[in-house]
Amino acid sequence: MSLDAVVAYVVERLPELWLRTGEHLMLTGCSTLAAMFIGVPIGILLFRATWLRGLLMGVIGILQTIPSLAMLVFLLALLKKIGVLPALIALTVYALLPIARNTLTGLEEVSSEIMEAAQGIGMQEYQQLLMVRIPLAAPMIVAGIRTAAVVGVGIATLSAFIGAGGLGQFINRGLALANTNLILLGAIPAALLALVVDFSIGAFEWGVRPKRKRDKKGSLQWLMRRLAFMLPVALVLISITAYFTKPGWVLQSATQLKTGHKIIRIATKNFTEQLILGEIMAQLIETKTDLNVERRFNLGGTMICHSALVNGEIDLYAEYTGTGLTAILKHPVISDPEEALSRVTKAYHERFDVQWLKPFGFNNTYAITVRKADAKKNHWNRISDLGNTAIKLRAGFTAEFAERPDGYPGLRRIYGFRFGEVRDFDPALMYEAVAQKEVDVICAFATDGRIAAYHLKPLKDDRNFFPPYHAAPVIREEILKTHPELGDVLSLSGGLIDNATMQRLNFEVDGKKRRTAEVVEEFLKAKGIL
Amino acid sequence: MIKLTRVFKTFDGGSSYAVKDLSLTVDVGETLVLLGSSGCGKTTTLKMINRLIEPTQGIIEVGGKNVMDHNPVDLRRQIGYVFQGIGLFPHMTIEQNVEIVPRLLGWSIRSRRERMQELLEIVGLPAESFAQRFPDELSGGQQQRVGVARALAANPAYLLMDEPFGALDALTREALQQELLTLKNQLKKTIVFVTHDLHEALLIGDRIAILHEGNLEQIGTKEDILDTPATQFVQDLFTIKRQGTLI
């Protein structure tokens, strides 16, 4: 990309960049502040109560080692909420350790000579702590807060997985679309932000250090100290402004909001096809009804979308019959598409008050896929053909496929073989991995545009193991009842897309790096719907 | 008046004693020097007077009242203390360091300020150029002057000084010793002064108590001790001193 193109690319996304940066700062700032108010008292408590030290530091240490994503998903299950709250809690927990530990160390390191003087001149215990020990430990405590804030900027990028926004949103979307530019659009500002946060807290520390006599009032040094002191405050103010004033120019890329009308919240999982389906539903609703749409795209997987829907955090997303049946309902595989659909429709209605609408048409089942050249050389056509050689092959699966009953565990049982090595991949990286010969077998999606683009060959499921995966909108019945027009509008997409069309749409976005909204609009216009 | 009656202190449950059966009296307005080498129990004795350390056995009276009947915090606020390692608070200005005890006692800002200026004047550090500085901007001698000013701030009747000049170079030490002599005559405080320096003890003390391994070897005026040493230890101490110097 030339420099001009880069500038244009960034300028075009500036409103959203502003918004996401604000969200990111907000997440980091609020969680660091919360961790300060919890961590510093914990540090002081531990200093006083020696017997608690091992236990409490152990617990905080263990919390720290929980992988960030696992922590987010766990909190999601616990709070039954997506969005900012679980993200804030997770970030606060991670920030606790450095702050509490530095507070404790700082308090311990105050020289005993000075403390004896404090006692000797007649300070009460609390006065010794407040007037001498804590002020002298302050630089160490601030250093802990600084570490926590900088680490927090990094971890906050993961908040996008549960719909909390932030710069991670770009990274997430970039991963979903295999779009390096988008990834960098999130990663570079996040890295810069970490530097800015580090610098501003450093400046703050310098600014509040007891001022020396040589700082004449009104001198440059004096002025700089005041400015330095204000830096973190300014940063927080900016983030609040960015977070709460979502000015018109920020939202222009979405659509003009029709004031006074209900907002329908549409979610998607984090891969291209889901983004396309989400965009199709969004554009249909925006053009054919009075309702507004909020796009809460790119949530981190089936369970997150489903629990968000059931808890009323979102109203609508596209689910697959096979996924609903096995992953959500824990029901055995049903090979007949009609029966599968009627089964999920019935069960969702009874258990979740959620309605399955008319499927889009294509069947995005898993396809065990290998490189075309390998298939030709080894005469692989059906999955059964892998039988004897499977143990020598390296497989790359999505994390979901590796665990789901209709994924690898079931495949092993039905076909009676296993692969020599199984590695987990992000859906977007899996195709790259097989093309680069890092793995030999992947669990591709039948509608993925990259199957053709990377010269891959899906093997025939000769034992009918994979259940049908017909995608359809799933919507909360409450919303459908208050806005019956949604059912009519969304049914326009029923049977609209066959496997070949879906592959093509996916490739337009994945392979040709075109914008989802543009591809969808073009497609709907061609079909005469818009 | 400070009075110790048969005071014992052990830190290890009785296997050894840092202070053994110590009885002595410091009269009002008198300066008593506790002299001895390190480990003789002189600092322990000093700290027992303001309850930084509590005696294992025996009675310590300050102003006629057993220190164990005092609230330790109130007791310490009535006794000025100059610490061995100076012990100024590095995060406070000279002004804040000097007026800390009046502040703890709840004096008004104005009387605190006046007292601070007066004291800095007394110890030879004019407030206008020193009040706003921090301890690490001062030389060792200046810091210890501030230490003395801090100990005097609330105008206590008693002053405990724990080797206050030990860490200073010889020239500064001598200057400060002379200043202390002047100060002492001017202020009429009851002072207990700990040192291991014979010369300093002879210069400053109205009376001198010589401690050795927790025992009081002798207590008396300079003349008493030089003329009639009570024990072999005291005699040796001054013989060595005489051979080495002109005293």
Coordinates of N, CA, C and O in Angstrom, one line a residue, chain A residues 23-32 34-35 64 68 71-72 75 84-99 148-149 151-159 164:
Chain A
E23 N -13.2 4.0 23.8 CA -13.6 2.8 24.6 C -12.5 2.1 25.2 O -12.5 1.7 26.4
H24 N -11.4 2.0 24.5 CA -10.2 1.3 25.0 C -9.6 2.0 26.2 O -9.3 1.4 27.2
L25 N -9.5 3.3 26.1 CA -9.0 4.1 27.3 C -9.9 4.0 28.5 O -9.5 3.9 29.6
M26 N -11.2 4.0 28.2 CA -12.2 3.9 29.2 C -12.1 2.6 30.0 O -12.1 2.5 31.2
L27 N -12.0 1.5 29.2 CA -11.8 0.2 29.8 C -10.6 0.1 30.7 O -10.6 -0.3 31.8
T28 N -9.4 0.6 30.1 CA -8.2 0.5 30.8 C -8.2 1.5 32.0 O -7.9 1.1 33.1
G29 N -8.7 2.7 31.8 CA -8.7 3.7 32.9 C -9.6 3.2 34.1 O -9.2 3.2 35.2
C30 N -10.8 2.9 33.7 CA -11.7 2.5 34.8 C -11.2 1.3 35.6 O -11.3 1.2 36.8
S31 N -10.7 0.3 34.8 CA -10.3 -0.9 35.5 C -9.1 -0.6 36.4 O -8.9 -1.2 37.5
T32 N -8.1 0.2 35.9 CA -7.0 0.5 36.7 C -7.4 1.3 37.9 O -6.8 1.0 39.0
A34 N -10.2 1.2 39.5 CA -10.9 0.2 40.4 C -9.8 -0.6 41.1 O -9.9 -0.8 42.3
A35 N -8.9 -1.1 40.3 CA -7.8 -2.0 40.9 C -7.0 -1.2 41.9 O -6.5 -1.7 42.9
Q64 N -4.2 -14.2 38.3 CA -3.4 -13.6 37.3 C -3.0 -14.6 36.2 O -2.9 -14.3 35.0
S68 N -6.5 -14.8 29.7 CA -7.5 -13.7 29.6 C -8.8 -14.1 29.0 O -9.9 -13.8 29.4
M71 N -10.9 -16.2 31.2 CA -11.5 -15.4 32.3 C -12.7 -14.7 31.7 O -13.8 -14.6 32.4
L72 N -12.6 -14.1 30.5 CA -13.7 -13.4 30.0 C -15.0 -14.3 29.8 O -16.1 -14.0 30.1
L75 N -16.5 -15.2 33.2 CA -17.3 -14.1 33.7 C -18.6 -13.9 33.0 O -19.6 -13.6 33.6
V84 N -19.4 -4.4 28.5 CA -18.4 -3.7 29.2 C -18.2 -4.3 30.6 O -17.1 -4.4 31.1
L85 N -19.3 -4.7 31.3 CA -19.1 -5.1 32.7 C -18.1 -6.3 32.9 O -17.2 -6.2 33.7
P86 N -18.4 -7.4 32.2 CA -17.4 -8.5 32.4 C -16.0 -8.1 32.0 O -15.0 -8.6 32.6
A87 N -15.9 -7.3 31.0 CA -14.5 -6.9 30.5 C -13.9 -6.1 31.6 O -12.7 -6.3 31.9
L88 N -14.6 -5.2 32.2 CA -14.0 -4.3 33.3 C -13.6 -5.2 34.5 O -12.5 -5.0 35.1
I89 N -14.4 -6.2 34.8 CA -14.1 -7.0 36.0 C -12.8 -7.8 35.7 O -11.9 -7.8 36.5
A90 N -12.7 -8.4 34.5 CA -11.6 -9.2 34.2 C -10.3 -8.3 34.2 O -9.3 -8.6 34.8
L91 N -10.4 -7.1 33.6 CA -9.2 -6.2 33.6 C -8.8 -5.8 35.0 O -7.7 -5.7 35.3
T92 N -9.8 -5.5 35.8 CA -9.5 -5.1 37.2 C -8.8 -6.2 37.9 O -7.8 -6.0 38.6
V93 N -9.3 -7.5 37.8 CA -8.6 -8.6 38.4 C -7.1 -8.7 38.0 O -6.3 -8.9 38.8
Y94 N -6.9 -8.5 36.7 CA -5.5 -8.6 36.2 C -4.6 -7.5 36.8 O -3.4 -7.6 37.0
A95 N -5.3 -6.3 37.0 CA -4.5 -5.2 37.5 C -4.2 -5.3 39.0 O -3.3 -4.6 39.5
L96 N -4.9 -6.1 39.7 CA -4.7 -6.2 41.1 C -3.3 -6.6 41.6 O -2.8 -6.0 42.5
L97 N -2.8 -7.6 40.9 CA -1.5 -8.2 41.4 C -0.4 -7.2 41.5 O 0.2 -7.0 42.5
P98 N -0.1 -6.5 40.3 CA 1.0 -5.6 40.4 C 0.8 -4.5 41.4 O 1.7 -4.1 42.1
I99 N -0.4 -4.0 41.5 CA -0.7 -2.9 42.5 C -0.6 -3.4 43.9 O 0.1 -2.8 44.7
A148 N 0.4 -1.9 35.9 CA -1.0 -2.4 35.7 C -1.7 -1.8 34.5 O -2.3 -2.4 33.7
A149 N -1.5 -0.4 34.4 CA -2.2 0.3 33.3 C -1.7 -0.1 32.0 O -2.4 -0.3 31.0
V151 N -0.1 -3.0 31.1 CA -0.5 -4.3 30.8 C -2.0 -4.3 30.4 O -2.4 -5.0 29.5
G152 N -2.8 -3.5 31.2 CA -4.2 -3.4 30.9 C -4.5 -2.9 29.5 O -5.5 -3.5 28.9
V153 N -3.7 -2.0 28.9 CA -4.0 -1.6 27.5 C -3.9 -2.8 26.6 O -4.7 -3.0 25.7
G154 N -2.9 -3.7 26.9 CA -2.8 -4.9 26.1 C -3.9 -5.8 26.2 O -4.5 -6.3 25.2
I155 N -4.3 -6.1 27.5 CA -5.3 -7.1 27.7 C -6.7 -6.6 27.2 O -7.5 -7.4 26.7
A156 N -6.9 -5.3 27.3 CA -8.2 -4.7 26.9 C -8.5 -5.0 25.4 O -9.7 -5.0 25.0
T157 N -7.5 -5.3 24.6 CA -7.8 -5.7 23.2 C -8.6 -6.9 23.1 O -9.4 -7.1 22.1
L158 N -8.6 -7.8 24.1 CA -9.4 -9.0 24.1 C -10.9 -8.7 24.4 O -11.7 -9.6 24.2
S159 N -11.2 -7.6 25.0 CA -12.5 -7.3 25.4 C -13.5 -7.3 24.2 O -14.7 -7.5 24.4
A164 N -17.3 -5.7 24.2 CA -17.1 -4.5 25.0 C -16.4 -3.4 24.2 O -16.1 -2.4 24.7

